[in-house]
PDB file of C-alpha atoms in Angstrom:
ATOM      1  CA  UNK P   1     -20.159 -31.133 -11.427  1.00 59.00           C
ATOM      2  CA  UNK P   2     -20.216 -27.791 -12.027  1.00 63.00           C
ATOM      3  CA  UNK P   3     -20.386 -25.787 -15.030  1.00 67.00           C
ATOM      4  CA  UNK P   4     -18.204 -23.111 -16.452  1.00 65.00           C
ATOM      5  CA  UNK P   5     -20.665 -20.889 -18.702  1.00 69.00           C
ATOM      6  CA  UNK P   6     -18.302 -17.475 -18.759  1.00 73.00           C
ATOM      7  CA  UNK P   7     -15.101 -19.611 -20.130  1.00 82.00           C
ATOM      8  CA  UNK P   8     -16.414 -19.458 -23.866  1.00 87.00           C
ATOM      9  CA  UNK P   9     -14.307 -18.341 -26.044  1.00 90.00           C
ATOM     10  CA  UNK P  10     -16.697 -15.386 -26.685  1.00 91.00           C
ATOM     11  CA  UNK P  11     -16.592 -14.657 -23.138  1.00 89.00           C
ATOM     12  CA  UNK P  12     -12.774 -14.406 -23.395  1.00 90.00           C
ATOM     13  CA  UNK P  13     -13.267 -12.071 -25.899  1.00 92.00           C
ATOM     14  CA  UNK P  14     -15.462  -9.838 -24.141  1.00 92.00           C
ATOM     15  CA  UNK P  15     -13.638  -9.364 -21.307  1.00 91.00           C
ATOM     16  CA  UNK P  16     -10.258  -9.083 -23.129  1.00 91.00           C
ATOM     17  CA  UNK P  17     -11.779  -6.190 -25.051  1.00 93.00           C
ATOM     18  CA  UNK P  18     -13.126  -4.437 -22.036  1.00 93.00           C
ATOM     19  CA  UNK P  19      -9.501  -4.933 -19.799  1.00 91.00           C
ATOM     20  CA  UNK P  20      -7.254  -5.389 -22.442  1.00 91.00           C
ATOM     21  CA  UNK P  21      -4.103  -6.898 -21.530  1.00 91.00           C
ATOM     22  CA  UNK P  22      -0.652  -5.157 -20.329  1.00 90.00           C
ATOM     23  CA  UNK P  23       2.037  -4.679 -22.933  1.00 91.00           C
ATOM     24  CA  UNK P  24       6.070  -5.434 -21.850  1.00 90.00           C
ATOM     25  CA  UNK P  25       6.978  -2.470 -22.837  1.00 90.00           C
ATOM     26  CA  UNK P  26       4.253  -0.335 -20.381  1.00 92.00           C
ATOM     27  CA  UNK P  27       6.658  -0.204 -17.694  1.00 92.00           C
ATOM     28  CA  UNK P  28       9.119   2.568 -16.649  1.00 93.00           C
ATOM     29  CA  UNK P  29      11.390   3.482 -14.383  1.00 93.00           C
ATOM     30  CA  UNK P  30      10.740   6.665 -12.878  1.00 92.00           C
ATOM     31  CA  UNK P  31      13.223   7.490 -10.134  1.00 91.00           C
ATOM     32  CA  UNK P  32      16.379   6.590  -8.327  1.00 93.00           C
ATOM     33  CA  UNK P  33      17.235   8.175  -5.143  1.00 92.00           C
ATOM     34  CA  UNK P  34      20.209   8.407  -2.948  1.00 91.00           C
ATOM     35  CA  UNK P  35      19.446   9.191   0.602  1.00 89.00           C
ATOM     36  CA  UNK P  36      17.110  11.387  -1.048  1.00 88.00           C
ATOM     37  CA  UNK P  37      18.992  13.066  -3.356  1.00 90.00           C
ATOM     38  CA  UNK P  38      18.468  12.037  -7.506  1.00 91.00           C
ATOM     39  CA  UNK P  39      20.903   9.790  -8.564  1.00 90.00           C
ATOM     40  CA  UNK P  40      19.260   9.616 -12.185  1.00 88.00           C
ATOM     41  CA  UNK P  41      17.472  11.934 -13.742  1.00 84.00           C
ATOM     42  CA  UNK P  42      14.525  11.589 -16.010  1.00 83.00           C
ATOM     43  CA  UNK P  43      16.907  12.110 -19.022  1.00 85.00           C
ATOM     44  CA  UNK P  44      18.972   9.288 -18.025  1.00 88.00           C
ATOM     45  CA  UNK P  45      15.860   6.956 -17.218  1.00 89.00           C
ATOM     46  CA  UNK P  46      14.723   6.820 -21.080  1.00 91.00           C
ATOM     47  CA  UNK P  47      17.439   4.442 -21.683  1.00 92.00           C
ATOM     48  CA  UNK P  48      16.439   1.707 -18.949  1.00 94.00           C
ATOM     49  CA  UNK P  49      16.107  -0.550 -21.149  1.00 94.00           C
ATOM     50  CA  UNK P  50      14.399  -3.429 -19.389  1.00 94.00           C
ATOM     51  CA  UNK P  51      13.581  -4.265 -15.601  1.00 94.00           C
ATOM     52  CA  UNK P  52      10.668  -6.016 -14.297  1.00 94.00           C
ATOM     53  CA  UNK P  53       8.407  -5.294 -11.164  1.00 94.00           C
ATOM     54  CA  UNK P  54       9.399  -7.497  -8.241  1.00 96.00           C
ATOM     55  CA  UNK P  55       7.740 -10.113  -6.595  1.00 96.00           C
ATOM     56  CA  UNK P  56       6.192 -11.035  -2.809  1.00 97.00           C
ATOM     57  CA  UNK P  57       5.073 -14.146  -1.251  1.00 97.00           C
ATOM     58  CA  UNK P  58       4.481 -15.108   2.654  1.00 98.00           C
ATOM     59  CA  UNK P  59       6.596 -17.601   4.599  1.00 97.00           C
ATOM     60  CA  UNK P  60       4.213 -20.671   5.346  1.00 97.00           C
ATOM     61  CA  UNK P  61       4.926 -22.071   8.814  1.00 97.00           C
ATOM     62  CA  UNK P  62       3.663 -25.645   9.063  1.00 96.00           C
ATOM     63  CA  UNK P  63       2.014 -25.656  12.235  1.00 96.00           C
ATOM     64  CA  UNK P  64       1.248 -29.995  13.306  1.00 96.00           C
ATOM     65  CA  UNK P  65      -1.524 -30.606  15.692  1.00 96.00           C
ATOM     66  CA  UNK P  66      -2.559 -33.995  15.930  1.00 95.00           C
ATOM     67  CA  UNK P  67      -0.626 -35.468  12.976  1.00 94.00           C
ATOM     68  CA  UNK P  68      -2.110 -32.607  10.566  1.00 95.00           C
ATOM     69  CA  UNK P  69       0.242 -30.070   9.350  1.00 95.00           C
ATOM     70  CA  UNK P  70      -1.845 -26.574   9.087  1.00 96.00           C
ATOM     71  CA  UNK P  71      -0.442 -23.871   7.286  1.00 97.00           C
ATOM     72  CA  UNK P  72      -0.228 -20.813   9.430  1.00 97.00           C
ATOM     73  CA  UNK P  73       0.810 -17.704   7.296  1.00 97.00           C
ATOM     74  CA  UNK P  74       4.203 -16.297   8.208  1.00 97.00           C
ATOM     75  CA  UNK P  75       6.240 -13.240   7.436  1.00 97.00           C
ATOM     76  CA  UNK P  76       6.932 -11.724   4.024  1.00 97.00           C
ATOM     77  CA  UNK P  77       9.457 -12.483   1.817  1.00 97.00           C
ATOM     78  CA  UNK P  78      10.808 -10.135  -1.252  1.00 98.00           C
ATOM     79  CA  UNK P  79      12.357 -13.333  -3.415  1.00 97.00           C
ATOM     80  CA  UNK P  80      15.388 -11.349  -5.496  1.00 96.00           C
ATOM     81  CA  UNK P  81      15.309  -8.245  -3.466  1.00 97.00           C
ATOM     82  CA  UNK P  82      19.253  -9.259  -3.323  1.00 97.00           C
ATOM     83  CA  UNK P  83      20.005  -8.388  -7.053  1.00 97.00           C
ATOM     84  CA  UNK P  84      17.690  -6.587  -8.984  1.00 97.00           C
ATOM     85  CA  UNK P  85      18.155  -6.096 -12.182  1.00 97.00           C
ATOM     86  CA  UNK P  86      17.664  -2.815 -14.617  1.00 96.00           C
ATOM     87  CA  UNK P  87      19.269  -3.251 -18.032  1.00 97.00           C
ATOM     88  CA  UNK P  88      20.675   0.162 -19.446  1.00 96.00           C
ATOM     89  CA  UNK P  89      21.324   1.389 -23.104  1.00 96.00           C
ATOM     90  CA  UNK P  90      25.107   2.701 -22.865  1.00 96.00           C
ATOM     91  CA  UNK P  91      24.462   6.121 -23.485  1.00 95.00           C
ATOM     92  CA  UNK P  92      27.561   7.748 -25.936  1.00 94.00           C
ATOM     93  CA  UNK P  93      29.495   9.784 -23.308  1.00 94.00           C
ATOM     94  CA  UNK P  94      28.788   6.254 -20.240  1.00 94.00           C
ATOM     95  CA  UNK P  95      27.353   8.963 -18.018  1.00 94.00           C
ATOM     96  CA  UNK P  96      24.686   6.632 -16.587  1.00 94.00           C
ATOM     97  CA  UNK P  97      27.223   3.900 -16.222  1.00 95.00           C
ATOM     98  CA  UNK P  98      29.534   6.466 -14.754  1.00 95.00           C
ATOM     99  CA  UNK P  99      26.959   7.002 -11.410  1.00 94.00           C
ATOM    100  CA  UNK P 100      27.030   3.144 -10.983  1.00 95.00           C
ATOM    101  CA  UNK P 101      30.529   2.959 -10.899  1.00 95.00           C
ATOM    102  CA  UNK P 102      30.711   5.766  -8.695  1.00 94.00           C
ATOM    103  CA  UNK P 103      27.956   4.715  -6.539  1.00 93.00           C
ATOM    104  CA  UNK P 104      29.317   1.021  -5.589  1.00 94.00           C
ATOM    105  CA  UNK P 105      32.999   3.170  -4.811  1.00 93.00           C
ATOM    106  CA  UNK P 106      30.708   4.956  -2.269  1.00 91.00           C
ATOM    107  CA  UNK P 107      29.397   1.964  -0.617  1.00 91.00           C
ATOM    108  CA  UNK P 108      32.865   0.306  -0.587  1.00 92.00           C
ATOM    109  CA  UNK P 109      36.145   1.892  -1.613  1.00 92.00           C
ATOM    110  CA  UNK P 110      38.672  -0.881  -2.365  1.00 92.00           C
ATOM    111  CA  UNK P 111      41.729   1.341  -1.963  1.00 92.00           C
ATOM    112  CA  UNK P 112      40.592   2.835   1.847  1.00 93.00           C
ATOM    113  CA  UNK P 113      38.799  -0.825   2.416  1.00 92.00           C
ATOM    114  CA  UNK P 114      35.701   1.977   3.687  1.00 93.00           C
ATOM    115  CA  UNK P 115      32.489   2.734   2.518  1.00 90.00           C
ATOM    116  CA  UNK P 116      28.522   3.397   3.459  1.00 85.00           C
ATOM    117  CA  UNK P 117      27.265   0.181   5.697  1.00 82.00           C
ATOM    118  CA  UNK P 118      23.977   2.258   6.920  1.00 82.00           C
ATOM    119  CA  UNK P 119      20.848   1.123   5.682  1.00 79.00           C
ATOM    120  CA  UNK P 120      18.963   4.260   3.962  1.00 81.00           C
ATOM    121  CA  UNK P 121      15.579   4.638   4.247  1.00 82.00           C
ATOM    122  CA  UNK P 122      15.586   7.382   1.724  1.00 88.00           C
ATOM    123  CA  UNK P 123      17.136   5.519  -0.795  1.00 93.00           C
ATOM    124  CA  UNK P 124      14.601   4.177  -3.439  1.00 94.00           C
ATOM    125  CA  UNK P 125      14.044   3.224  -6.993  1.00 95.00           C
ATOM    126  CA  UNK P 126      10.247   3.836  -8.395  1.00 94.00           C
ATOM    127  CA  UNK P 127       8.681   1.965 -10.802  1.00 95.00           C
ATOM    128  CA  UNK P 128       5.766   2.370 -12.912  1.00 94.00           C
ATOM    129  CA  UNK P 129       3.106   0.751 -14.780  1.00 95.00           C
ATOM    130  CA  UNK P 130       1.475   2.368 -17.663  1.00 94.00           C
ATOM    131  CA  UNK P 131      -1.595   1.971 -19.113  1.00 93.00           C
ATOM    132  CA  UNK P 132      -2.509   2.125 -22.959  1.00 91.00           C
ATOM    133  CA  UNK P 133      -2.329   5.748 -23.244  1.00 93.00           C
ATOM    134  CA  UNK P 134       1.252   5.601 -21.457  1.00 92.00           C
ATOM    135  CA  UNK P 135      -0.360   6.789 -18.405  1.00 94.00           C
ATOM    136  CA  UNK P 136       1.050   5.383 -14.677  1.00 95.00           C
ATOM    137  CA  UNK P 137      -1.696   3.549 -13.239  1.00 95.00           C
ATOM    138  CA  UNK P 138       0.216   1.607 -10.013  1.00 95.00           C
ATOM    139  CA  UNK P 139       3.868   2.699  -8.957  1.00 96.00           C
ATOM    140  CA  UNK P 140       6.588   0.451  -6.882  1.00 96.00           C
ATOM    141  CA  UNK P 141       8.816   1.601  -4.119  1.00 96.00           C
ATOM    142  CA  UNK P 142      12.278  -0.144  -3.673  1.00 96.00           C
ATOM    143  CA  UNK P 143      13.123   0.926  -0.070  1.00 96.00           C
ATOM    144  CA  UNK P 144      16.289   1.290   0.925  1.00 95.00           C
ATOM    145  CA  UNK P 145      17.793   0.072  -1.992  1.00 95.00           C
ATOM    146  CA  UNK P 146      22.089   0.511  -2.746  1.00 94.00           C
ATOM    147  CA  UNK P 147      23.651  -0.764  -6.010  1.00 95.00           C
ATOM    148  CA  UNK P 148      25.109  -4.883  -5.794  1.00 95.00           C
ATOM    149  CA  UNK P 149      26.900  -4.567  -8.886  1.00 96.00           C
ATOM    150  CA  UNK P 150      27.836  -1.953 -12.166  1.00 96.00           C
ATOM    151  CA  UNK P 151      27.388  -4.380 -15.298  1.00 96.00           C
ATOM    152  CA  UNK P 152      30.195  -4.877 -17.919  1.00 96.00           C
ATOM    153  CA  UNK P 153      30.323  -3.516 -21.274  1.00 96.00           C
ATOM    154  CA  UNK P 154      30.863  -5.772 -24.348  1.00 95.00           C
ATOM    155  CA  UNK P 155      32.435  -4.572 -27.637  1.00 95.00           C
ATOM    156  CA  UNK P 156      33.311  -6.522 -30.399  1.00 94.00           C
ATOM    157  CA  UNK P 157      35.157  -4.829 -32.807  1.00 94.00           C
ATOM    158  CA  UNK P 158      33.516  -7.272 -35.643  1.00 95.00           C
ATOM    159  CA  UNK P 159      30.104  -5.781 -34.475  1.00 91.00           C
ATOM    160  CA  UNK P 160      27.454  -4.453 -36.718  1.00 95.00           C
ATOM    161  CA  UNK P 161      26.979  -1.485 -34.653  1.00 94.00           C
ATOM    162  CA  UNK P 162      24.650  -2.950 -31.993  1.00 95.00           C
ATOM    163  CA  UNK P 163      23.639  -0.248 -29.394  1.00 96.00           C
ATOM    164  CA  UNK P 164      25.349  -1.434 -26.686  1.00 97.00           C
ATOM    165  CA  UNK P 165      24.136  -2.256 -23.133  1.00 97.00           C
ATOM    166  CA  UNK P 166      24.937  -3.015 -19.398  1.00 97.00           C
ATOM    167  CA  UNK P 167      22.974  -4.562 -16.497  1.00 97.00           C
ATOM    168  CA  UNK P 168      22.908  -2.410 -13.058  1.00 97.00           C
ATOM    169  CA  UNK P 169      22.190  -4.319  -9.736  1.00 97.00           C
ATOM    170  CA  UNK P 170      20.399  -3.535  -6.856  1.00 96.00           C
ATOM    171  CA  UNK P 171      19.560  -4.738  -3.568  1.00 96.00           C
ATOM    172  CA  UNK P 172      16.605  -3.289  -1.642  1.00 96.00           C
ATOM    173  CA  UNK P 173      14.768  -4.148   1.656  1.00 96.00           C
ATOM    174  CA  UNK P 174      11.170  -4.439   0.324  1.00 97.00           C
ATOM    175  CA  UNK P 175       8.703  -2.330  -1.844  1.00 97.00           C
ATOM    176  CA  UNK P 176       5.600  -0.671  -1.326  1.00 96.00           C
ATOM    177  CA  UNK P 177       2.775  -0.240  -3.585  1.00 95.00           C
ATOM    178  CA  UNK P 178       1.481   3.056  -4.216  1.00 88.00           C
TER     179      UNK P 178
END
């Protein structure tokens, strides 16, 4: 049987103190496109609130020979790449919820029953991880993205004065690490 020598809790401690561990809050959205025009600027990307960085796996295709099924890998999968999530704070004037509602009139306007069915290369969201001195150390492509759905706004006029916040979603095709 073997033995695991660098699972000590002072080995733990050595490496955590030489990698340290990533913080929820090192994360940042840095870009949202439009068929390559901005759709949100930097000033409007402070209050993204929350998101997280998508996932990835391969398709396994059971392959029998023999009676043995062998796992052959397959093609990639994006799990969630049909509604991604980015949690806004409503800013006071709703000018970043204003762009989402505009944006989903653009891809389908409900009083012409028209709207933009083309897939856009162009269009992306980027995403960033920081490192402890808020630096980006690995950014995330959405390709092709388009908005799914422009979040609703609660009030409550019993409210303690909560900042209040909305939930835009996205699709996208796949991402790319950069």
């Amino acid at each position: 049987m073997a033995k695991f020598d660098n699972q000590r809790i002072l080995d733990f401690y050595k490496v955590a103190q030489e990698r340290d561990f990533t913080r929820n809050f090192q994360f940042r959205v840095l870009d949202m496109s439009d068929k390559g025009g901005s759709i949100i600027t930097q000033d409007d990307l402070v209050y993204a609130q929350s998101a997280q960085i998508p996932g990835r796996t391969i398709t396994n295709i059971p392959t029998p020979y023999m009676g043995l099924d062998f796992n052959v890998p397959g093609a990639a999968k994006y799990p969630g790449s049909d509604a991604y999530a980015i949690t806004f704070y409503a800013d006071g004037e709703h000018q970043i919820r204003s762009v989402f509602e505009t944006w989903t009139q653009r891809m389908f306007d409900d009083a012409t029953s028209t709207g933009e069915y083309r897939l856009h290369s162009n269009s992306i969201i980027t995403l960033a991880q920081l490192d402890q001195q808020m630096e980006v150390t690995r950014t995330y492509q959405l390709v092709g993205c388009y908005p799914t759905a422009c979040g609703e706004l609660e009030f409550n006029m019993t409210g303690n004065g909560e900042v209040v916040q909305f939930t835009a979603t996205m699709a996208y095709q796949f991402w790319r690490r950069r």
